[in-house]
mmCIF file of N, CA and C in Angstrom:
data_model
loop_
_atom_site.group_PDB
_atom_site.id
_atom_site.type_symbol
_atom_site.label_atom_id
_atom_site.label_comp_id
_atom_site.label_asym_id
_atom_site.label_seq_id
_atom_site.Cartn_x
_atom_site.Cartn_y
_atom_site.Cartn_z
ATOM 1 N N MET B 236 48.666 4.428 57.513
ATOM 2 C CA MET B 236 47.684 3.363 57.381
ATOM 3 C C MET B 236 47.121 3.102 58.769
ATOM 4 N N GLN B 237 45.806 2.868 58.807
ATOM 5 C CA GLN B 237 45.133 2.507 60.061
ATOM 6 C C GLN B 237 44.528 1.129 59.868
ATOM 7 N N ILE B 238 44.703 0.255 60.866
ATOM 8 C CA ILE B 238 44.084 -1.079 60.839
ATOM 9 C C ILE B 238 42.737 -1.005 61.524
ATOM 10 N N LEU B 239 41.715 -1.585 60.881
ATOM 11 C CA LEU B 239 40.335 -1.501 61.367
ATOM 12 C C LEU B 239 39.785 -2.906 61.624
ATOM 13 N N ARG B 240 38.795 -2.996 62.482
ATOM 14 C CA ARG B 240 38.111 -4.266 62.739
ATOM 15 C C ARG B 240 36.613 -4.107 62.410
ATOM 16 N N PHE B 241 36.052 -5.162 61.811
ATOM 17 C CA PHE B 241 34.619 -5.222 61.597
ATOM 18 C C PHE B 241 34.139 -6.658 61.779
ATOM 19 N N ASP B 242 34.881 -7.453 62.534
ATOM 20 C CA ASP B 242 34.520 -8.846 62.778
ATOM 21 C C ASP B 242 33.396 -8.944 63.793
ATOM 22 N N LEU B 243 32.932 -10.140 64.057
ATOM 23 C CA LEU B 243 31.778 -10.375 64.937
ATOM 24 C C LEU B 243 31.995 -9.789 66.350
ATOM 25 N N ASP B 244 33.225 -9.876 66.863
ATOM 26 C CA ASP B 244 33.496 -9.408 68.228
ATOM 27 C C ASP B 244 33.220 -7.934 68.432
ATOM 28 N N VAL B 245 33.299 -7.113 67.382
ATOM 29 C CA VAL B 245 33.057 -5.679 67.538
ATOM 30 C C VAL B 245 31.792 -5.215 66.808
ATOM 31 N N SER B 246 30.999 -6.152 66.323
ATOM 32 C CA SER B 246 29.770 -5.819 65.605
ATOM 33 C C SER B 246 28.605 -5.547 66.553
ATOM 34 N N ILE B 247 27.592 -4.910 66.036
ATOM 35 C CA ILE B 247 26.429 -4.491 66.821
ATOM 36 C C ILE B 247 25.328 -5.527 66.651
ATOM 37 N N PRO B 248 24.888 -6.182 67.737
ATOM 38 C CA PRO B 248 23.802 -7.148 67.603
ATOM 39 C C PRO B 248 22.480 -6.459 67.277
ATOM 40 N N ILE B 249 21.735 -7.055 66.365
ATOM 41 C CA ILE B 249 20.430 -6.508 65.928
ATOM 42 C C ILE B 249 19.336 -7.533 66.219
ATOM 43 N N SER B 250 18.307 -7.090 66.973
ATOM 44 C CA SER B 250 17.189 -7.993 67.256
ATOM 45 C C SER B 250 15.851 -7.385 66.855
ATOM 46 N N ASP B 251 15.850 -6.173 66.284
ATOM 47 C CA ASP B 251 14.614 -5.535 65.825
ATOM 48 C C ASP B 251 13.863 -6.439 64.851
ATOM 49 N N PHE B 252 12.546 -6.424 64.935
ATOM 50 C CA PHE B 252 11.661 -7.190 64.034
ATOM 51 C C PHE B 252 11.912 -8.688 64.123
ATOM 52 N N GLY B 253 12.381 -9.164 65.262
ATOM 53 C CA GLY B 253 12.642 -10.587 65.428
ATOM 54 C C GLY B 253 13.939 -11.040 64.767
ATOM 55 N N SER B 254 14.790 -10.076 64.408
ATOM 56 C CA SER B 254 16.043 -10.382 63.710
ATOM 57 C C SER B 254 17.056 -11.001 64.659
ATOM 58 N N ASN B 255 18.020 -11.701 64.080
ATOM 59 C CA ASN B 255 19.103 -12.276 64.849
ATOM 60 C C ASN B 255 20.368 -12.217 63.984
ATOM 61 N N PHE B 256 21.030 -11.027 63.987
ATOM 62 C CA PHE B 256 22.266 -10.868 63.234
ATOM 63 C C PHE B 256 23.046 -9.714 63.839
ATOM 64 N N ALA B 257 24.220 -9.468 63.302
ATOM 65 C CA ALA B 257 25.073 -8.388 63.779
ATOM 66 C C ALA B 257 25.602 -7.591 62.607
ATOM 67 N N ILE B 258 25.800 -6.296 62.818
ATOM 68 C CA ILE B 258 26.307 -5.399 61.770
ATOM 69 C C ILE B 258 27.678 -4.895 62.191
ATOM 70 N N GLY B 259 28.620 -4.980 61.284
ATOM 71 C CA GLY B 259 29.938 -4.390 61.459
ATOM 72 C C GLY B 259 30.040 -3.196 60.539
ATOM 73 N N PRO B 260 29.637 -1.996 60.975
ATOM 74 C CA PRO B 260 29.598 -0.839 60.101
ATOM 75 C C PRO B 260 30.985 -0.496 59.538
ATOM 76 N N LEU B 261 31.007 -0.122 58.275
ATOM 77 C CA LEU B 261 32.277 0.304 57.665
ATOM 78 C C LEU B 261 32.286 1.810 57.414
ATOM 79 N N THR B 262 31.199 2.330 56.863
ATOM 80 C CA THR B 262 31.167 3.762 56.544
ATOM 81 C C THR B 262 29.850 4.381 56.968
ATOM 82 N N GLY B 263 29.822 5.708 57.011
ATOM 83 C CA GLY B 263 28.631 6.434 57.446
ATOM 84 C C GLY B 263 27.634 6.698 56.310
ATOM 85 N N SER B 264 26.483 7.245 56.661
ATOM 86 C CA SER B 264 25.384 7.423 55.700
ATOM 87 C C SER B 264 25.621 8.544 54.692
ATOM 88 N N ASP B 265 26.546 9.459 54.942
ATOM 89 C CA ASP B 265 26.805 10.552 54.006
ATOM 90 C C ASP B 265 27.970 10.241 53.055
ATOM 91 N N SER B 266 28.305 8.991 52.892
ATOM 92 C CA SER B 266 29.438 8.595 52.086
ATOM 93 C C SER B 266 29.160 8.734 50.589
ATOM 94 N N ARG B 267 30.208 9.090 49.851
ATOM 95 C CA ARG B 267 30.189 9.096 48.375
ATOM 96 C C ARG B 267 31.352 8.225 47.941
ATOM 97 N N VAL B 268 31.008 7.001 47.510
ATOM 98 C CA VAL B 268 32.047 5.987 47.311
ATOM 99 C C VAL B 268 31.847 5.140 46.070
ATOM 100 N N ARG B 269 32.911 4.439 45.725
ATOM 101 C CA ARG B 269 32.869 3.349 44.751
ATOM 102 C C ARG B 269 33.209 2.101 45.570
ATOM 103 N N VAL B 270 32.417 1.042 45.412
ATOM 104 C CA VAL B 270 32.618 -0.204 46.149
ATOM 105 C C VAL B 270 32.925 -1.314 45.153
ATOM 106 N N GLN B 271 33.999 -2.054 45.457
ATOM 107 C CA GLN B 271 34.430 -3.154 44.579
ATOM 108 C C GLN B 271 34.774 -4.369 45.427
ATOM 109 N N ILE B 272 34.658 -5.546 44.832
ATOM 110 C CA ILE B 272 35.115 -6.779 45.474
ATOM 111 C C ILE B 272 36.427 -7.153 44.810
ATOM 112 N N MET B 273 37.463 -7.408 45.619
ATOM 113 C CA MET B 273 38.773 -7.783 45.082
ATOM 114 C C MET B 273 39.046 -9.232 45.463
ATOM 115 N N HIS B 274 39.402 -10.021 44.472
ATOM 116 C CA HIS B 274 39.733 -11.426 44.669
ATOM 117 C C HIS B 274 41.221 -11.597 44.337
ATOM 118 N N LEU B 275 42.007 -11.903 45.357
ATOM 119 C CA LEU B 275 43.436 -12.169 45.154
ATOM 120 C C LEU B 275 43.649 -13.682 45.275
ATOM 121 N N PRO B 276 44.184 -14.322 44.223
ATOM 122 C CA PRO B 276 44.427 -15.747 44.282
ATOM 123 C C PRO B 276 45.622 -16.052 45.170
ATOM 124 N N PRO B 277 45.877 -17.318 45.478
ATOM 125 C CA PRO B 277 47.093 -17.653 46.229
ATOM 126 C C PRO B 277 48.299 -17.015 45.549
ATOM 127 N N GLY B 278 49.135 -16.352 46.322
ATOM 128 C CA GLY B 278 50.283 -15.636 45.755
ATOM 129 C C GLY B 278 49.913 -14.295 45.119
ATOM 130 N N GLY B 279 48.650 -13.888 45.206
ATOM 131 C CA GLY B 279 48.210 -12.646 44.588
ATOM 132 C C GLY B 279 48.830 -11.429 45.254
ATOM 133 N N PHE B 280 48.930 -10.350 44.498
ATOM 134 C CA PHE B 280 49.637 -9.161 44.950
ATOM 135 C C PHE B 280 49.069 -7.903 44.303
ATOM 136 N N ILE B 281 48.925 -6.845 45.080
ATOM 137 C CA ILE B 281 48.583 -5.519 44.565
ATOM 138 C C ILE B 281 49.835 -4.679 44.703
ATOM 139 N N GLY B 282 50.416 -4.255 43.578
ATOM 140 C CA GLY B 282 51.678 -3.542 43.575
ATOM 141 C C GLY B 282 51.640 -2.212 44.284
ATOM 142 N N ARG B 283 52.745 -1.818 44.799
ATOM 143 C CA ARG B 283 52.873 -0.551 45.558
ATOM 144 C C ARG B 283 52.558 0.631 44.668
ATOM 145 N N HIS B 284 51.668 1.488 45.155
ATOM 146 C CA HIS B 284 51.250 2.691 44.423
ATOM 147 C C HIS B 284 50.557 3.652 45.370
ATOM 148 N N PRO B 285 50.477 4.927 45.028
ATOM 149 C CA PRO B 285 49.746 5.871 45.893
ATOM 150 C C PRO B 285 48.242 5.796 45.616
ATOM 151 N N THR B 286 47.441 5.973 46.654
ATOM 152 C CA THR B 286 45.982 6.015 46.459
ATOM 153 C C THR B 286 45.611 7.345 45.818
ATOM 154 N N SER B 287 44.587 7.309 44.984
ATOM 155 C CA SER B 287 44.103 8.550 44.381
ATOM 156 C C SER B 287 43.051 9.205 45.270
ATOM 157 N N VAL B 288 42.426 8.388 46.128
ATOM 158 C CA VAL B 288 41.401 8.860 47.092
ATOM 159 C C VAL B 288 41.523 8.000 48.330
ATOM 160 N N LYS B 289 40.806 8.357 49.405
ATOM 161 C CA LYS B 289 40.760 7.523 50.609
ATOM 162 C C LYS B 289 40.303 6.121 50.204
ATOM 163 N N GLN B 290 40.923 5.090 50.771
ATOM 164 C CA GLN B 290 40.599 3.727 50.378
ATOM 165 C C GLN B 290 40.542 2.812 51.609
ATOM 166 N N LEU B 291 39.472 2.041 51.704
ATOM 167 C CA LEU B 291 39.296 1.031 52.760
ATOM 168 C C LEU B 291 39.340 -0.327 52.105
ATOM 169 N N PHE B 292 40.236 -1.208 52.568
ATOM 170 C CA PHE B 292 40.442 -2.560 52.056
ATOM 171 C C PHE B 292 40.018 -3.507 53.172
ATOM 172 N N ALA B 293 38.800 -4.070 53.097
ATOM 173 C CA ALA B 293 38.209 -4.855 54.182
ATOM 174 C C ALA B 293 38.149 -6.325 53.796
ATOM 175 N N LEU B 294 38.925 -7.165 54.490
ATOM 176 C CA LEU B 294 38.944 -8.588 54.163
ATOM 177 C C LEU B 294 37.683 -9.282 54.662
ATOM 178 N N VAL B 295 37.071 -10.049 53.769
ATOM 179 C CA VAL B 295 35.868 -10.810 54.152
ATOM 180 C C VAL B 295 36.121 -12.304 54.114
ATOM 181 N N ALA B 296 37.222 -12.732 53.487
ATOM 182 C CA ALA B 296 37.592 -14.145 53.465
ATOM 183 C C ALA B 296 39.092 -14.247 53.244
ATOM 184 N N GLY B 297 39.692 -15.239 53.858
ATOM 185 C CA GLY B 297 41.122 -15.480 53.675
ATOM 186 C C GLY B 297 41.956 -14.607 54.578
ATOM 187 N N SER B 298 43.248 -14.510 54.227
ATOM 188 C CA SER B 298 44.181 -13.699 55.011
ATOM 189 C C SER B 298 45.255 -13.190 54.079
ATOM 190 N N GLY B 299 45.992 -12.199 54.554
ATOM 191 C CA GLY B 299 47.037 -11.632 53.751
ATOM 192 C C GLY B 299 47.794 -10.579 54.529
ATOM 193 N N TRP B 300 48.410 -9.649 53.822
ATOM 194 C CA TRP B 300 49.172 -8.566 54.455
ATOM 195 C C TRP B 300 48.910 -7.284 53.699
ATOM 196 N N VAL B 301 49.156 -6.170 54.392
ATOM 197 C CA VAL B 301 49.036 -4.843 53.801
ATOM 198 C C VAL B 301 50.187 -4.002 54.332
ATOM 199 N N SER B 302 50.543 -2.960 53.606
ATOM 200 C CA SER B 302 51.488 -2.000 54.132
ATOM 201 C C SER B 302 51.073 -0.614 53.707
ATOM 202 N N GLY B 303 51.502 0.356 54.480
ATOM 203 C CA GLY B 303 51.190 1.751 54.187
ATOM 204 C C GLY B 303 52.441 2.535 53.842
ATOM 205 N N GLN B 304 52.442 3.793 54.159
ATOM 206 C CA GLN B 304 53.523 4.698 53.777
ATOM 207 C C GLN B 304 54.886 4.230 54.288
ATOM 208 N N ASP B 305 54.915 3.630 55.489
ATOM 209 C CA ASP B 305 56.211 3.185 56.061
ATOM 210 C C ASP B 305 56.735 1.880 55.486
ATOM 211 N N GLY B 306 55.921 1.205 54.643
ATOM 212 C CA GLY B 306 56.330 -0.053 54.021
ATOM 213 C C GLY B 306 56.293 -1.248 54.920
ATOM 214 N N LYS B 307 55.949 -1.085 56.211
ATOM 215 C CA LYS B 307 55.907 -2.194 57.179
ATOM 216 C C LYS B 307 54.677 -3.061 56.918
ATOM 217 N N ARG B 308 54.881 -4.342 56.702
ATOM 218 C CA ARG B 308 53.776 -5.266 56.442
ATOM 219 C C ARG B 308 53.035 -5.618 57.731
ATOM 220 N N ARG B 309 51.707 -5.563 57.651
ATOM 221 C CA ARG B 309 50.831 -5.951 58.756
ATOM 222 C C ARG B 309 49.949 -7.099 58.274
ATOM 223 N N THR B 310 49.862 -8.165 59.036
ATOM 224 C CA THR B 310 49.018 -9.319 58.701
ATOM 225 C C THR B 310 47.567 -9.007 59.004
ATOM 226 N N LEU B 311 46.696 -9.381 58.068
ATOM 227 C CA LEU B 311 45.244 -9.198 58.253
ATOM 228 C C LEU B 311 44.545 -10.526 57.989
ATOM 229 N N ARG B 312 43.387 -10.706 58.627
ATOM 230 C CA ARG B 312 42.526 -11.848 58.372
ATOM 231 C C ARG B 312 41.116 -11.324 58.165
ATOM 232 N N ALA B 313 40.189 -12.195 57.798
ATOM 233 C CA ALA B 313 38.793 -11.788 57.622
ATOM 234 C C ALA B 313 38.301 -11.078 58.866
ATOM 235 N N GLY B 314 37.600 -9.987 58.648
ATOM 236 C CA GLY B 314 37.093 -9.200 59.759
ATOM 237 C C GLY B 314 37.965 -8.011 60.102
ATOM 238 N N TYR B 315 39.074 -7.867 59.419
ATOM 239 C CA TYR B 315 40.010 -6.739 59.599
ATOM 240 C C TYR B 315 40.175 -6.035 58.267
ATOM 241 N N GLY B 316 40.620 -4.791 58.324
ATOM 242 C CA GLY B 316 40.847 -4.038 57.105
ATOM 243 C C GLY B 316 41.897 -2.986 57.299
ATOM 244 N N ALA B 317 42.326 -2.383 56.187
ATOM 245 C CA ALA B 317 43.294 -1.291 56.228
ATOM 246 C C ALA B 317 42.637 -0.073 55.608
ATOM 247 N N LEU B 318 42.942 1.080 56.169
ATOM 248 C CA LEU B 318 42.447 2.352 55.659
ATOM 249 C C LEU B 318 43.664 3.191 55.239
ATOM 250 N N TRP B 319 43.706 3.548 53.944
ATOM 251 C CA TRP B 319 44.769 4.380 53.428
ATOM 252 C C TRP B 319 44.187 5.739 53.063
ATOM 253 N N GLU B 320 44.911 6.782 53.406
ATOM 254 C CA GLU B 320 44.463 8.152 53.076
ATOM 255 C C GLU B 320 44.930 8.509 51.662
ATOM 256 N N GLU B 321 44.302 9.485 51.065
ATOM 257 C CA GLU B 321 44.612 9.938 49.711
ATOM 258 C C GLU B 321 46.117 10.236 49.581
ATOM 259 N N GLY B 322 46.736 9.694 48.560
ATOM 260 C CA GLY B 322 48.150 9.921 48.293
ATOM 261 C C GLY B 322 49.102 8.983 49.014
ATOM 262 N N GLU B 323 48.593 8.105 49.920
ATOM 263 C CA GLU B 323 49.463 7.228 50.674
ATOM 264 C C GLU B 323 49.923 6.034 49.836
ATOM 265 N N ASP B 324 51.234 5.821 49.805
ATOM 266 C CA ASP B 324 51.778 4.642 49.130
ATOM 267 C C ASP B 324 51.363 3.406 49.892
ATOM 268 N N HIS B 325 50.984 2.357 49.174
ATOM 269 C CA HIS B 325 50.535 1.127 49.819
ATOM 270 C C HIS B 325 50.647 -0.048 48.880
ATOM 271 N N ASP B 326 50.583 -1.242 49.441
ATOM 272 C CA ASP B 326 50.478 -2.474 48.669
ATOM 273 C C ASP B 326 49.847 -3.548 49.536
ATOM 274 N N ALA B 327 49.526 -4.685 48.929
ATOM 275 C CA ALA B 327 48.866 -5.764 49.667
ATOM 276 C C ALA B 327 49.171 -7.082 48.958
ATOM 277 N N GLY B 328 49.078 -8.171 49.689
ATOM 278 C CA GLY B 328 49.315 -9.469 49.085
ATOM 279 C C GLY B 328 48.816 -10.587 49.970
ATOM 280 N N THR B 329 48.915 -11.824 49.448
ATOM 281 C CA THR B 329 48.426 -12.993 50.167
ATOM 282 C C THR B 329 49.188 -14.227 49.721
ATOM 283 N N ASP B 330 49.424 -15.133 50.666
ATOM 284 C CA ASP B 330 49.999 -16.424 50.319
ATOM 285 C C ASP B 330 48.925 -17.398 49.892
ATOM 286 N N ASP B 331 47.787 -17.402 50.612
ATOM 287 C CA ASP B 331 46.746 -18.407 50.435
ATOM 288 C C ASP B 331 45.508 -17.946 49.675
ATOM 289 N N GLY B 332 45.400 -16.669 49.378
ATOM 290 C CA GLY B 332 44.234 -16.104 48.700
ATOM 291 C C GLY B 332 43.359 -15.338 49.673
ATOM 292 N N LEU B 333 42.648 -14.322 49.147
ATOM 293 C CA LEU B 333 41.745 -13.550 49.965
ATOM 294 C C LEU B 333 40.681 -12.891 49.109
ATOM 295 N N THR B 334 39.613 -12.492 49.754
ATOM 296 C CA THR B 334 38.560 -11.680 49.128
ATOM 297 C C THR B 334 38.371 -10.474 50.020
ATOM 298 N N ALA B 335 38.319 -9.291 49.384
ATOM 299 C CA ALA B 335 38.182 -8.058 50.140
ATOM 300 C C ALA B 335 37.165 -7.136 49.485
ATOM 301 N N VAL B 336 36.473 -6.355 50.302
ATOM 302 C CA VAL B 336 35.642 -5.267 49.806
ATOM 303 C C VAL B 336 36.537 -4.047 49.802
ATOM 304 N N CYS B 337 36.560 -3.341 48.688
ATOM 305 C CA CYS B 337 37.369 -2.130 48.578
ATOM 306 C C CYS B 337 36.434 -0.949 48.402
ATOM 307 N N ILE B 338 36.534 0.027 49.310
ATOM 308 C CA ILE B 338 35.683 1.205 49.273
ATOM 309 C C ILE B 338 36.603 2.400 49.028
ATOM 310 N N GLU B 339 36.304 3.163 47.976
ATOM 311 C CA GLU B 339 37.142 4.311 47.634
ATOM 312 C C GLU B 339 36.266 5.564 47.504
ATOM 313 N N GLY B 340 36.728 6.664 48.034
ATOM 314 C CA GLY B 340 36.017 7.942 47.865
ATOM 315 C C GLY B 340 35.996 8.762 49.116
ATOM 316 N N SER B 341 34.851 9.410 49.349
ATOM 317 C CA SER B 341 34.675 10.287 50.506
ATOM 318 C C SER B 341 33.676 9.628 51.439
ATOM 319 N N PHE B 342 34.177 9.256 52.616
ATOM 320 C CA PHE B 342 33.290 8.541 53.563
ATOM 321 C C PHE B 342 33.821 8.713 54.979
ATOM 322 N N GLU B 343 32.878 8.586 55.930
ATOM 323 C CA GLU B 343 33.209 8.551 57.350
ATOM 324 C C GLU B 343 33.425 7.097 57.742
ATOM 325 N N VAL B 344 34.508 6.812 58.424
ATOM 326 C CA VAL B 344 34.808 5.452 58.859
ATOM 327 C C VAL B 344 34.121 5.178 60.168
ATOM 328 N N LEU B 345 33.320 4.115 60.213
ATOM 329 C CA LEU B 345 32.646 3.705 61.449
ATOM 330 C C LEU B 345 33.240 2.441 62.042
ATOM 331 N N ALA B 346 34.060 1.734 61.278
ATOM 332 C CA ALA B 346 34.683 0.520 61.796
ATOM 333 C C ALA B 346 35.605 0.880 62.970
ATOM 334 N N THR B 347 35.820 -0.060 63.851
ATOM 335 C CA THR B 347 36.619 0.142 65.040
ATOM 336 C C THR B 347 38.098 0.181 64.710
ATOM 337 N N GLY B 348 38.782 1.234 65.129
ATOM 338 C CA GLY B 348 40.217 1.336 64.911
ATOM 339 C C GLY B 348 41.004 0.512 65.895
ATOM 340 N N GLU B 349 42.209 0.111 65.495
ATOM 341 C CA GLU B 349 43.059 -0.694 66.350
ATOM 342 C C GLU B 349 44.225 0.140 66.837
#
């Protein structure tokens, strides 16, 4: 498992066309993916299982924990994510609730690694 960042501190400021925002890229332009929003309620849990494809679990609200092949839990908050490779055992959970974008498939990771 790799921990990734896409929070404001590592995002790219955009000012083109009078814009005022920042982009935290997650994947590259040649990606072939399925994108889902996952809502875990307080006490929510995703049971341990192997991934069928590469999977990026990017928290956009709340906080929780994730673990990879070694089973070691890592705490995550909004702006951070976990990347699991195909076949990697993993699970995730939260005490207070979280919302995450889940990207599965074939993609280049552009988010900053930790």
